[in-house]
Coordinates of C-alpha atoms in Angstrom, one line a residue:
S106 CA 16.7 63.7 13.8
L107 CA 20.0 62.7 15.0
K108 CA 22.0 65.6 13.5
H109 CA 20.9 68.2 16.1
T110 CA 20.9 65.8 19.0
S111 CA 23.6 65.9 21.6
P112 CA 25.9 63.0 22.1
I113 CA 24.5 62.4 25.6
R114 CA 20.9 62.3 24.4
L115 CA 21.9 60.0 21.5
A116 CA 23.6 57.6 23.9
A117 CA 20.5 57.6 26.1
E118 CA 18.2 56.8 23.2
M119 CA 20.4 54.0 22.0
A120 CA 20.6 52.5 25.5
H121 CA 16.8 52.7 25.8
R122 CA 16.4 50.8 22.5
A123 CA 18.8 48.0 23.7
L124 CA 16.8 47.3 26.9
P125 CA 14.4 44.4 26.9
P126 CA 10.8 45.3 26.4
S127 CA 8.5 45.7 29.3
P128 CA 6.0 42.9 30.4
N129 CA 3.2 44.7 28.7
T130 CA 5.1 44.7 25.4
W131 CA 5.8 40.9 25.7
R132 CA 2.1 40.2 26.1
S133 CA 1.3 41.9 22.9
Q134 CA 4.1 40.1 21.0
G135 CA 3.3 36.4 21.6
H136 CA 1.9 33.8 24.0
T137 CA 2.9 32.7 27.4
L138 CA 4.3 29.3 28.2
I139 CA 1.0 28.3 29.9
E140 CA -1.0 29.2 26.8
L141 CA 1.4 27.2 24.6
A142 CA 1.1 24.2 26.8
L143 CA -2.7 24.4 26.8
Y144 CA -2.7 24.7 22.9
V145 CA -0.4 21.7 22.7
A146 CA -2.6 19.6 25.1
I147 CA -5.8 20.5 23.1
F148 CA -4.0 19.5 19.8
V149 CA -2.8 16.2 21.3
M150 CA -6.3 15.3 22.5
F151 CA -7.9 16.0 19.1
S152 CA -5.2 14.1 17.4
A153 CA -5.7 11.1 19.6
L154 CA -9.5 11.2 18.9
I155 CA -8.9 11.4 15.2
V156 CA -6.4 8.5 15.2
G157 CA -8.7 6.4 17.3
A158 CA -11.6 7.1 15.0
V159 CA -9.5 6.2 11.9
F160 CA -8.4 2.9 13.6
V161 CA -12.0 2.0 14.5
L162 CA -13.2 2.7 11.0
S163 CA -10.4 0.6 9.5
S164 CA -11.3 -2.3 11.8
V165 CA -15.0 -2.1 10.8
W166 CA -14.1 -1.8 7.1
G167 CA -11.7 -4.8 7.3
A168 CA -14.3 -7.0 9.1
A169 CA -17.0 -6.0 6.7
R170 CA -14.8 -6.8 3.7
A171 CA -13.8 -10.2 5.2
N172 CA -17.5 -11.0 5.8
R173 CA -18.4 -10.0 2.2
V174 CA -15.6 -12.0 0.6
L175 CA -16.3 -15.0 2.9
G176 CA -20.1 -15.0 2.3
R177 CA -19.7 -14.8 -1.5
A178 CA -17.0 -17.5 -1.7
G179 CA -18.9 -19.9 0.6
T180 CA -22.2 -19.3 -1.2
D181 CA -20.7 -19.7 -4.7
A182 CA -18.8 -22.9 -3.8
M183 CA -21.8 -24.5 -2.1
E184 CA -24.1 -23.6 -4.9
R185 CA -21.8 -25.3 -7.4
V186 CA -21.4 -28.4 -5.2
T187 CA -25.2 -28.6 -4.6
R188 CA -26.1 -28.1 -8.2
E189 CA -23.7 -30.9 -9.3
V190 CA -25.0 -33.3 -6.6
R191 CA -28.5 -32.6 -7.7
F192 CA -27.8 -33.4 -11.4
A193 CA -25.5 -36.3 -10.8
G194 CA -26.5 -39.8 -11.6
A195 CA -24.5 -41.5 -8.8
I196 CA -21.8 -41.0 -6.2
R197 CA -18.5 -42.6 -7.0
T198 CA -17.9 -44.0 -3.5
A199 CA -14.5 -45.5 -4.4
D200 CA -13.2 -42.0 -5.4
S201 CA -14.9 -40.1 -2.5
I202 CA -13.6 -39.6 1.0
F203 CA -16.4 -39.5 3.6
A204 CA -16.6 -38.3 7.2
I205 CA -13.2 -36.7 7.5
S206 CA -11.6 -33.5 6.5
P207 CA -10.3 -32.8 4.0
G208 CA -12.9 -35.0 2.3
A209 CA -13.6 -35.5 -1.4
L210 CA -16.8 -36.0 -3.3
A211 CA -16.7 -37.8 -6.7
L212 CA -19.9 -37.7 -8.8
E213 CA -20.9 -39.5 -12.0
T214 CA -22.8 -36.8 -13.9
F215 CA -24.3 -36.4 -17.4
T216 CA -22.3 -34.4 -20.0
D217 CA -25.4 -34.4 -22.2
P218 CA -28.8 -35.5 -20.8
A219 CA -30.0 -36.4 -24.3
S220 CA -27.3 -38.9 -25.1
Q221 CA -26.9 -40.2 -21.5
A222 CA -23.1 -39.7 -21.8
T223 CA -21.4 -39.4 -18.3
T224 CA -18.3 -38.0 -16.9
T225 CA -16.8 -37.7 -13.4
I226 CA -16.7 -34.5 -11.3
R227 CA -14.6 -34.5 -8.2
F228 CA -14.6 -31.9 -5.4
S229 CA -11.6 -31.8 -3.1
V230 CA -9.2 -29.5 -1.3
S231 CA -5.9 -28.6 -2.9
G232 CA -3.6 -26.5 -0.7
T233 CA -6.0 -23.9 0.8
Q234 CA -8.6 -23.9 -1.9
L235 CA -11.7 -26.0 -2.8
V236 CA -11.2 -27.3 -6.4
V237 CA -13.4 -29.1 -8.9
A238 CA -11.9 -31.5 -11.5
E239 CA -13.9 -32.7 -14.4
A240 CA -13.2 -35.9 -16.3
G241 CA -9.9 -36.5 -14.5
G242 CA -8.5 -33.1 -15.6
P243 CA -6.7 -30.5 -13.6
G244 CA -8.6 -28.9 -10.7
V245 CA -10.1 -25.5 -11.0
A246 CA -10.4 -23.4 -7.9
L247 CA -13.9 -22.7 -6.6
T248 CA -12.7 -20.4 -3.8
P249 CA -10.5 -17.4 -4.3
S250 CA -6.9 -17.3 -3.1
T251 CA -7.9 -14.7 -0.4
V252 CA -10.1 -17.4 1.3
R253 CA -8.7 -20.4 3.1
V254 CA -10.5 -23.7 3.3
D255 CA -10.3 -24.9 6.9
S256 CA -12.5 -27.9 6.5
F257 CA -14.3 -29.8 3.7
T258 CA -16.3 -32.8 4.9
V259 CA -18.7 -35.0 3.0
W260 CA -21.1 -37.5 4.6
E261 CA -23.2 -40.2 2.9
V262 CA -26.6 -39.6 4.5
T263 CA -28.3 -42.7 3.1
P264 CA -25.9 -45.2 1.5
T265 CA -27.5 -45.6 -1.9
A266 CA -26.2 -45.0 -5.4
R267 CA -28.0 -41.7 -5.7
A268 CA -25.9 -38.6 -5.4
S269 CA -28.7 -36.6 -3.7
T270 CA -28.1 -38.4 -0.4
T271 CA -25.0 -36.5 0.7
R272 CA -24.3 -33.8 3.2
V273 CA -21.5 -31.4 2.6
E274 CA -19.9 -29.0 5.1
L275 CA -17.4 -26.3 4.2
T276 CA -15.6 -24.1 6.7
L277 CA -13.8 -21.0 5.3
T278 CA -11.6 -18.2 6.7
A279 CA -11.1 -14.9 5.1
G280 CA -9.3 -11.6 6.0
A281 CA -5.8 -10.4 6.7
G282 CA -4.4 -10.4 10.2
P283 CA -5.9 -11.8 13.4
K284 CA -8.2 -8.8 13.9
F285 CA -9.8 -9.0 10.5
Q286 CA -10.1 -12.7 10.1
K287 CA -13.6 -14.2 10.0
T288 CA -14.5 -17.9 9.8
S289 CA -17.8 -19.3 8.7
T290 CA -19.3 -22.7 8.0
F291 CA -21.6 -23.5 5.1
S292 CA -23.5 -26.8 4.8
A293 CA -26.0 -28.3 2.5
T294 CA -27.8 -31.6 2.1
G295 CA -28.6 -32.7 -1.4

């Protein structure tokens, strides 16, 4: 209690409280500069490892997604072309473009096998997509807009009127950005 303390003693106690703490007191109150630098260095290393791992995983995910989209688009498009070639009655050579890219394949196919009625189906590239047009109508995309057709080439293997004597090659690219782009070539002979 300060009521019975002399003014000299009171001044001494107040001066003692105003002094900075001793080194032992500092140690118990916080961390040294070296400890803080060490903690920051460890945090930076772990952060760099985590950011690197996230980047690698996103690259793998992007490549896997591009491969999946590319495989599905190429397979679906080639299955449709091959099926139509197989069931076609004849190749319309006047409406087809052979041995260059972008090529075109026009087929005379049956609308109804029982009545022998025929129609024309034409495969070609429009913009960056492979399209099929039936009976001179507008083209319907066989490849999704996320996939780019780089090449569509048709060869007449044996020059006959049969549509089953063609070779078709389709090169597609899928993915966003140069790191995630994948290119694949699909071919079939029918």
